[in-house]
XYZ file of C-alpha atoms in Angstrom:
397
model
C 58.236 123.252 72.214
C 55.391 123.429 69.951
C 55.669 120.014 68.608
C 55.174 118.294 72.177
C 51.390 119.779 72.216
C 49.555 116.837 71.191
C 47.327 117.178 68.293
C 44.442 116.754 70.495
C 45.021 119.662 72.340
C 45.452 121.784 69.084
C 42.246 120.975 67.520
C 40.366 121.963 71.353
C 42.564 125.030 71.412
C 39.965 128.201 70.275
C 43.174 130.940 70.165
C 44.963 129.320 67.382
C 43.213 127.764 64.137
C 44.438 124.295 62.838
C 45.454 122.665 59.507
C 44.773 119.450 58.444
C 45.052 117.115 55.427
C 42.862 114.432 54.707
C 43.897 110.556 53.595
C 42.314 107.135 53.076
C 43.980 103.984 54.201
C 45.604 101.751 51.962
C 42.817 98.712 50.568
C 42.185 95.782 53.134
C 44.597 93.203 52.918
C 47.782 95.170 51.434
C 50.988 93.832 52.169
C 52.701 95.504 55.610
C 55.708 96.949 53.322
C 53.125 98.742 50.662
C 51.528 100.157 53.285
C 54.561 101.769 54.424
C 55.405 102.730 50.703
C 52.366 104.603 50.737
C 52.540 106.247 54.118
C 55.819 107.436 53.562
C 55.003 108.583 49.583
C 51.915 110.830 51.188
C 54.190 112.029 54.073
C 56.802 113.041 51.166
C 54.231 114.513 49.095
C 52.893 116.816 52.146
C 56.326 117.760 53.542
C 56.156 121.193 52.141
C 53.065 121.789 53.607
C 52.420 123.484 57.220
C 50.100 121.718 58.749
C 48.690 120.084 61.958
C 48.478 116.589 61.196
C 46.330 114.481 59.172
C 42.892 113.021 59.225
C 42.920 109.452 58.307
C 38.955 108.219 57.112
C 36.984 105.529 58.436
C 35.531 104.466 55.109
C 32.536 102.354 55.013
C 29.864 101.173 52.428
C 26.947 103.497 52.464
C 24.395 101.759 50.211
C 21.816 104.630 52.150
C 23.666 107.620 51.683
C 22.445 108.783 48.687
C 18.683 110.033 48.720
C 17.866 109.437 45.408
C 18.903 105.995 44.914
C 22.143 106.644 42.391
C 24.496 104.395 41.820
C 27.654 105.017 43.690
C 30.195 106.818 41.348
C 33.215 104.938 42.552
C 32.875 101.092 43.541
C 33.263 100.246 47.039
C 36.421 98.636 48.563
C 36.916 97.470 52.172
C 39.917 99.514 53.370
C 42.131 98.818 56.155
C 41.479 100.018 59.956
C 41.556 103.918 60.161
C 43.804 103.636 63.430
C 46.282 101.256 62.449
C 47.157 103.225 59.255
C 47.187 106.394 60.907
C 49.431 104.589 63.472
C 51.938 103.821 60.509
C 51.971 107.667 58.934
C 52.228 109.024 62.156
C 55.507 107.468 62.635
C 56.096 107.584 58.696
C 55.697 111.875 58.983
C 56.240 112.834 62.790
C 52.786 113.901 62.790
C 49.823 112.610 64.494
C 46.233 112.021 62.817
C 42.777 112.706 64.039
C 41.016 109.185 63.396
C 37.706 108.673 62.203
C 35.474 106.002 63.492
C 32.100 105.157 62.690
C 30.414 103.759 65.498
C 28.917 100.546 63.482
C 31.239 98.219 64.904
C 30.054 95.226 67.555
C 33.818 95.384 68.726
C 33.863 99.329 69.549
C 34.984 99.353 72.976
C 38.434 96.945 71.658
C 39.252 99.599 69.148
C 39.190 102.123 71.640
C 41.802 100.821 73.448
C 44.043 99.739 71.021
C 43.864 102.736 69.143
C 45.116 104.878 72.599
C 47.175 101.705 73.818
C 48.704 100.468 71.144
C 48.627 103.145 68.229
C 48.997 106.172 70.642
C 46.384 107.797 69.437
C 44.950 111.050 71.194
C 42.452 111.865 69.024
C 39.497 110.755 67.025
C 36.425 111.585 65.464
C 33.465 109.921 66.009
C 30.827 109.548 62.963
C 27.792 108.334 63.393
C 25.862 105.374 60.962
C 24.341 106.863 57.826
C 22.853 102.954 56.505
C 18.920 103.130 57.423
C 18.831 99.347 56.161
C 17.739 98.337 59.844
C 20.876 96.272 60.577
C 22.833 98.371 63.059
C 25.722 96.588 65.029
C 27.733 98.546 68.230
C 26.685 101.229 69.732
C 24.958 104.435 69.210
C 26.543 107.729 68.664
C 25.476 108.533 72.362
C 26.693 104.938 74.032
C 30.347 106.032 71.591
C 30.856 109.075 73.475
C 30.649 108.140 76.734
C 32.519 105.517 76.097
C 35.846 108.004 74.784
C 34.635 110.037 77.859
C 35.233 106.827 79.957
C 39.254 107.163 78.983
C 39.574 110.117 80.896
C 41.234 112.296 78.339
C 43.458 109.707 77.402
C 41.518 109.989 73.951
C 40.020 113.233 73.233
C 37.207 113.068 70.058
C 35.183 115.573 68.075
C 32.034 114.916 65.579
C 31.127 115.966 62.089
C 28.713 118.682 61.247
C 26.885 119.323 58.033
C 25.931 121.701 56.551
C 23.523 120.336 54.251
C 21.136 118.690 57.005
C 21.155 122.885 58.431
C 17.984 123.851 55.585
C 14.770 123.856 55.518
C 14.275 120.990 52.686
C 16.309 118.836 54.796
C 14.450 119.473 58.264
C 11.033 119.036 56.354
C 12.325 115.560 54.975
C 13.267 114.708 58.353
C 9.798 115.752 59.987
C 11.415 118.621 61.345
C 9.718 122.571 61.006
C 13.460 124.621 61.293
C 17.050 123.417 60.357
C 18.379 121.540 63.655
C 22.186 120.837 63.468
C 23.075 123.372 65.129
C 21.588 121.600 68.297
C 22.814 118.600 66.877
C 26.348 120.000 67.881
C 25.389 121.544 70.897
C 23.971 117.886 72.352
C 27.576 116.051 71.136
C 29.536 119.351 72.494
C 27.804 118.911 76.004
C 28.403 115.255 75.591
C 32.103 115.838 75.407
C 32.959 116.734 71.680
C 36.092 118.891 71.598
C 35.539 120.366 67.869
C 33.708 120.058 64.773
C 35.102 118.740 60.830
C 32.762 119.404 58.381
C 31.282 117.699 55.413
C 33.176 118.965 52.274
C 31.984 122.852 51.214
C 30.458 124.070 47.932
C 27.490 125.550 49.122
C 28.376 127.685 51.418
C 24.851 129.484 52.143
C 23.665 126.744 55.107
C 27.453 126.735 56.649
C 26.982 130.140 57.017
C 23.942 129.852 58.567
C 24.906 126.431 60.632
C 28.026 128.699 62.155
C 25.241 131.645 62.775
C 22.981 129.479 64.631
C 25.502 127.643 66.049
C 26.989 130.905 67.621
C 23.701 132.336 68.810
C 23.165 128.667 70.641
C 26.363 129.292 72.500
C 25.309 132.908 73.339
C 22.229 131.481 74.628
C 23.086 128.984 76.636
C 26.085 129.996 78.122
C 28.572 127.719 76.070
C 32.025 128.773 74.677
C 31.857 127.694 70.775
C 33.593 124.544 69.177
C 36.358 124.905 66.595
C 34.811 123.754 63.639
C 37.442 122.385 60.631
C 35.999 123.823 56.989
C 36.854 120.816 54.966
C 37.511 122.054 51.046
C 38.170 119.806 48.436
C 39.159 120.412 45.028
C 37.785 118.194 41.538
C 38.121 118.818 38.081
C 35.779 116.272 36.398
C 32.245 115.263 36.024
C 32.943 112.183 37.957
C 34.095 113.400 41.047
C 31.647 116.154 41.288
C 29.208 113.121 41.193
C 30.617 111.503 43.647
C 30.754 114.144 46.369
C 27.100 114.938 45.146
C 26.255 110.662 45.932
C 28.293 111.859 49.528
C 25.579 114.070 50.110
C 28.012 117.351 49.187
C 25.448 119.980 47.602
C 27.049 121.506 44.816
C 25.207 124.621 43.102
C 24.681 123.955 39.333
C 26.052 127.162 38.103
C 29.496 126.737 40.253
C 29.919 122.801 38.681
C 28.946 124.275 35.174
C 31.620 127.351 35.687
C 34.018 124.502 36.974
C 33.421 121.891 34.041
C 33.631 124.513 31.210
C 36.896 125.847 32.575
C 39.833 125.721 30.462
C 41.355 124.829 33.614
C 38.785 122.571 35.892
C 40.748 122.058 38.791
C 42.458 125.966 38.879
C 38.449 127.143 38.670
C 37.168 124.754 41.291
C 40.403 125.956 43.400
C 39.459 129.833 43.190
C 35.719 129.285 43.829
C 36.669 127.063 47.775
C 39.355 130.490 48.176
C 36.358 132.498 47.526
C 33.961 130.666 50.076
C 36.414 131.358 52.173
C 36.674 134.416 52.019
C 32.938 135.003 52.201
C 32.630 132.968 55.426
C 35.731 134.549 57.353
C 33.645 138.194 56.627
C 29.967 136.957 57.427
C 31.580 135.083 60.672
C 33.983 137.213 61.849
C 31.960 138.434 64.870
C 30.798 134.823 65.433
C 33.171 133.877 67.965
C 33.303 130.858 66.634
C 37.311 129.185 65.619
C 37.627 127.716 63.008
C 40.318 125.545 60.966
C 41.171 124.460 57.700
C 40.957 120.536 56.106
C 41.803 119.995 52.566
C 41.243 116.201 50.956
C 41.055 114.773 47.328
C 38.008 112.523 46.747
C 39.477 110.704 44.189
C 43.155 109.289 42.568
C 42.943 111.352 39.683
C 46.228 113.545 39.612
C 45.009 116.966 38.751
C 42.769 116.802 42.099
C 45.516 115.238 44.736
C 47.964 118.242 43.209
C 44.827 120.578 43.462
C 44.750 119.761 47.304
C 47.811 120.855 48.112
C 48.040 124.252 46.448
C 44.515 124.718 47.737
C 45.596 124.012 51.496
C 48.518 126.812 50.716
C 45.788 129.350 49.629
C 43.294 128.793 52.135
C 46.109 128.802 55.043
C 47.249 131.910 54.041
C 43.295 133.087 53.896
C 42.770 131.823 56.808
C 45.968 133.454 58.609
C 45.551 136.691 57.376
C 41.995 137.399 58.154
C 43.458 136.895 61.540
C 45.572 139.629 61.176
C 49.811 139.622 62.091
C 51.673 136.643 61.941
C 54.802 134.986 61.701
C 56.437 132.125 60.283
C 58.876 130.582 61.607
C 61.039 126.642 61.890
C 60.782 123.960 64.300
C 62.362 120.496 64.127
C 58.099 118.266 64.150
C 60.218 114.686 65.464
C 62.881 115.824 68.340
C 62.645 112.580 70.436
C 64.100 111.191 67.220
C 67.439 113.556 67.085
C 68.904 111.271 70.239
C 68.371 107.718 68.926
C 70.708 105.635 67.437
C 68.962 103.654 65.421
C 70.399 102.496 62.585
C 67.246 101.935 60.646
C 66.108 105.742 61.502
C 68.403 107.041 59.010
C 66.063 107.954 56.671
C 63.630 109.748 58.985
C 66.471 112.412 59.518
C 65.485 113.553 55.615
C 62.153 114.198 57.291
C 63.432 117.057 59.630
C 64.876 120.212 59.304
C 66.936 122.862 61.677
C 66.422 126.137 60.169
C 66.418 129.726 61.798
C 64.247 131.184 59.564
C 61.625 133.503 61.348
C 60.024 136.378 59.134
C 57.489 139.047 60.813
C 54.534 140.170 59.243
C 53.137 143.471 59.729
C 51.624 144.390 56.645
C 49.252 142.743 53.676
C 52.500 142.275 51.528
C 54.110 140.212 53.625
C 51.599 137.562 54.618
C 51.331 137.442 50.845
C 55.340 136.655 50.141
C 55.386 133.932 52.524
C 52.193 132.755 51.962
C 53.241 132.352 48.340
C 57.059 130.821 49.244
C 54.760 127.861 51.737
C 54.860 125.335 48.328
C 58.922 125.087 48.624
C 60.316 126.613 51.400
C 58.511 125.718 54.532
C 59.801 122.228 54.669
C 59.473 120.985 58.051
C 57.917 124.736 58.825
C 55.524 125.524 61.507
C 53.308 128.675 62.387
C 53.901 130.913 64.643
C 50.497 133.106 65.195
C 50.922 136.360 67.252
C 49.278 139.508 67.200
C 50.583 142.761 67.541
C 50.383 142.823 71.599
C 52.870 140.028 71.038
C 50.265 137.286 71.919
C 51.640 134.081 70.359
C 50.157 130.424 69.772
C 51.567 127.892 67.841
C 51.453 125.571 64.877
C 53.710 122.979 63.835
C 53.850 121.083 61.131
């Protein structure tokens, strides 16, 4: 059954794409029940929603990150480990989460086991430092993958890419003559990274370029591309767009002015990541290259976290159709849970459904129905990709 493929697997799998949705744990110190109020009030919210899994943040306090100096936009708060909360939605939603880690932490090689041990984890992403203050603590980015290789597949990880450092101005700030993260990825592919998640898009000119060069690095050197996951997210005010500038996100002037002066912010800034989209599926299509889909909110502001999730139904449906037939069609995401007779796992039997529902797709109009119908319908729904030679892969939500 589809939901038995751990999410792991998924995100290495190059035939089928991936969806993901992006969270932040809970603040350090919350109390164990809140945390579970707010596990199970994002796995409610994203129940309608076919996707993969989640990505749960490592979030840490980049005084560096921002070249020019600014202030951050949004104050920094410690937040709780990225693997124990993405232990507690995993069990919350029947889903499992690709973990972030940044490897600035003196007690590395402990989190690595509990997260696989004791969470259950099967996949993370490891992030590398961004602080340049000089004070660096566990190991390097290098020492952190061999040290998920040492597991032996017990924990499978991927790495960031970004698009950003793939120009010119940033290669020249770096002492560099040509854009280089494109080997960047090829040195953490050969050193056992699985896929790719990118920075957030609004420029898409250099991840165009980053998947080109990317591509042609493959070709060259006799390597079978990466997934990469296009992360989109959606804001709707001046302070957000600030803060995923501060992130290092490059956003064009005339797409935040278009966004700002919008009647509608967050419906503008929602058509403009459709329309990157779209660009990149037809100036990558020959690539080779698989790619995936991650939508995240930034911020707590309302208007964005609602954004996200019609955004993530828009770009899935992008996304699926460029691909050409498909299908959708029900599976139950927790069936080790249908035998139990726990008492207490009452309420986790609201999570699943049992449907029959299975709808082919052989023309534009369809794709477009369902794609449209994914906000209510496909509760508990899951993908079904196939072409029309009747190849199928899966995707469950």
């Amino acid at each position: 059954m589809a939901s038995e493929t751990p999410l792991a697997d998924r995100l290495a799998d190059p035939s089928r794409p991936v969806f993901l949705l992006g969270e932040v744990p809970p603040g350090e110190g919350t109390a164990p029940g809140k945390i579970l109020e707010i596990a199970t009030m994002f796995s409610n919210r994203s129940k309608a929603l076919a996707s993969d899994g989640f990505i749960v943040y490592d979030i840490q306090d980049e005084p560096g990150r921002s070249s020019d100096s600014s202030p951050r936009p949004f104050p920094f708060r410690h937040l709780m480990d990225s693997s124990t909360y993405a232990a507690v939605l995993a069990r919350t939603s029947g889903k499992e989460c690709l973990v972030y880690k940044c490897v600035a932490d003196e007690k590395f090689d402990d989190w690595i086991q509990t997260a696989h041990t004791s969470h259950g984890h099967s996949a993370i992403n490891v992030v590398g430092r961004v602080s340049s203050d000089g004070t660096f603590v566990g190991p390097t980015i290098s020492e952190a993958m061999d040290k998920v290789n040492a597991t032996n597949n017990a924990l499978k990880f991927g790495c960031v890419c970004i698009g950003e450092r793939h120009t010119l101005e940033s290669a020249q700030a770096r002492g560099k003559s040509y854009p280089t993260e494109h080997l960047n990825m090829m040195r953490k592919q050969k050193a056992g990274a699985q896929w790719f998640v990118s920075q957030a898009i609004y420029d898409i000119g250099p991840t165009i370029q980053l998947l080109k060069d990317y591509a042609s690095l493959c070709r060259q050197q006799g390597e079978t591309p990466r997934k990469v996951i296009l992360t989109f997210a959606p804001v709707s005010r001046t302070k957000t767009i600030n803060f995923i500038k501060w992130l290092g996100v490059k956003v064009p002037e005339d797409i935040e002015k278009s966004i700002l002066e919008h009647e509608r912010p967050i419906d503008k800034s929602i058509d403009i990541l459709c329309d990157h989209l779209k660009v990149i599926l037809q100036e990558c299509a020959s690539l080779g290259v698989p790619l995936g889909i991650n939508c995240e909110s930034v911020s707590i502001f309302k208007a964005e976290i609602d954004g996200v999730h019609e955004l993530f139904r828009r770009l899935q449906r992008i996304l699926l159709d460029g691909r050409g037939p498909w299908k959708v069609i029900w599976v139950d995401v927790i069936p080790e849970r249908r035998g139990r007779n726990d008492e207490n796992d009452s309420e986790n039997r609201g999570l699943v459904k049992s449907g029959g529902i299975l709808a082919d797709h052989t023309d534009a109009t369809v794709p477009m129905m369902i794609g449209a119908a994914m906000g209510g319908a496909l509760v508990a729904a899951g993908i079904l990709l196939g072409n029309s030679l009747g190849s199928q892969q899966t995707c469950n939500k």
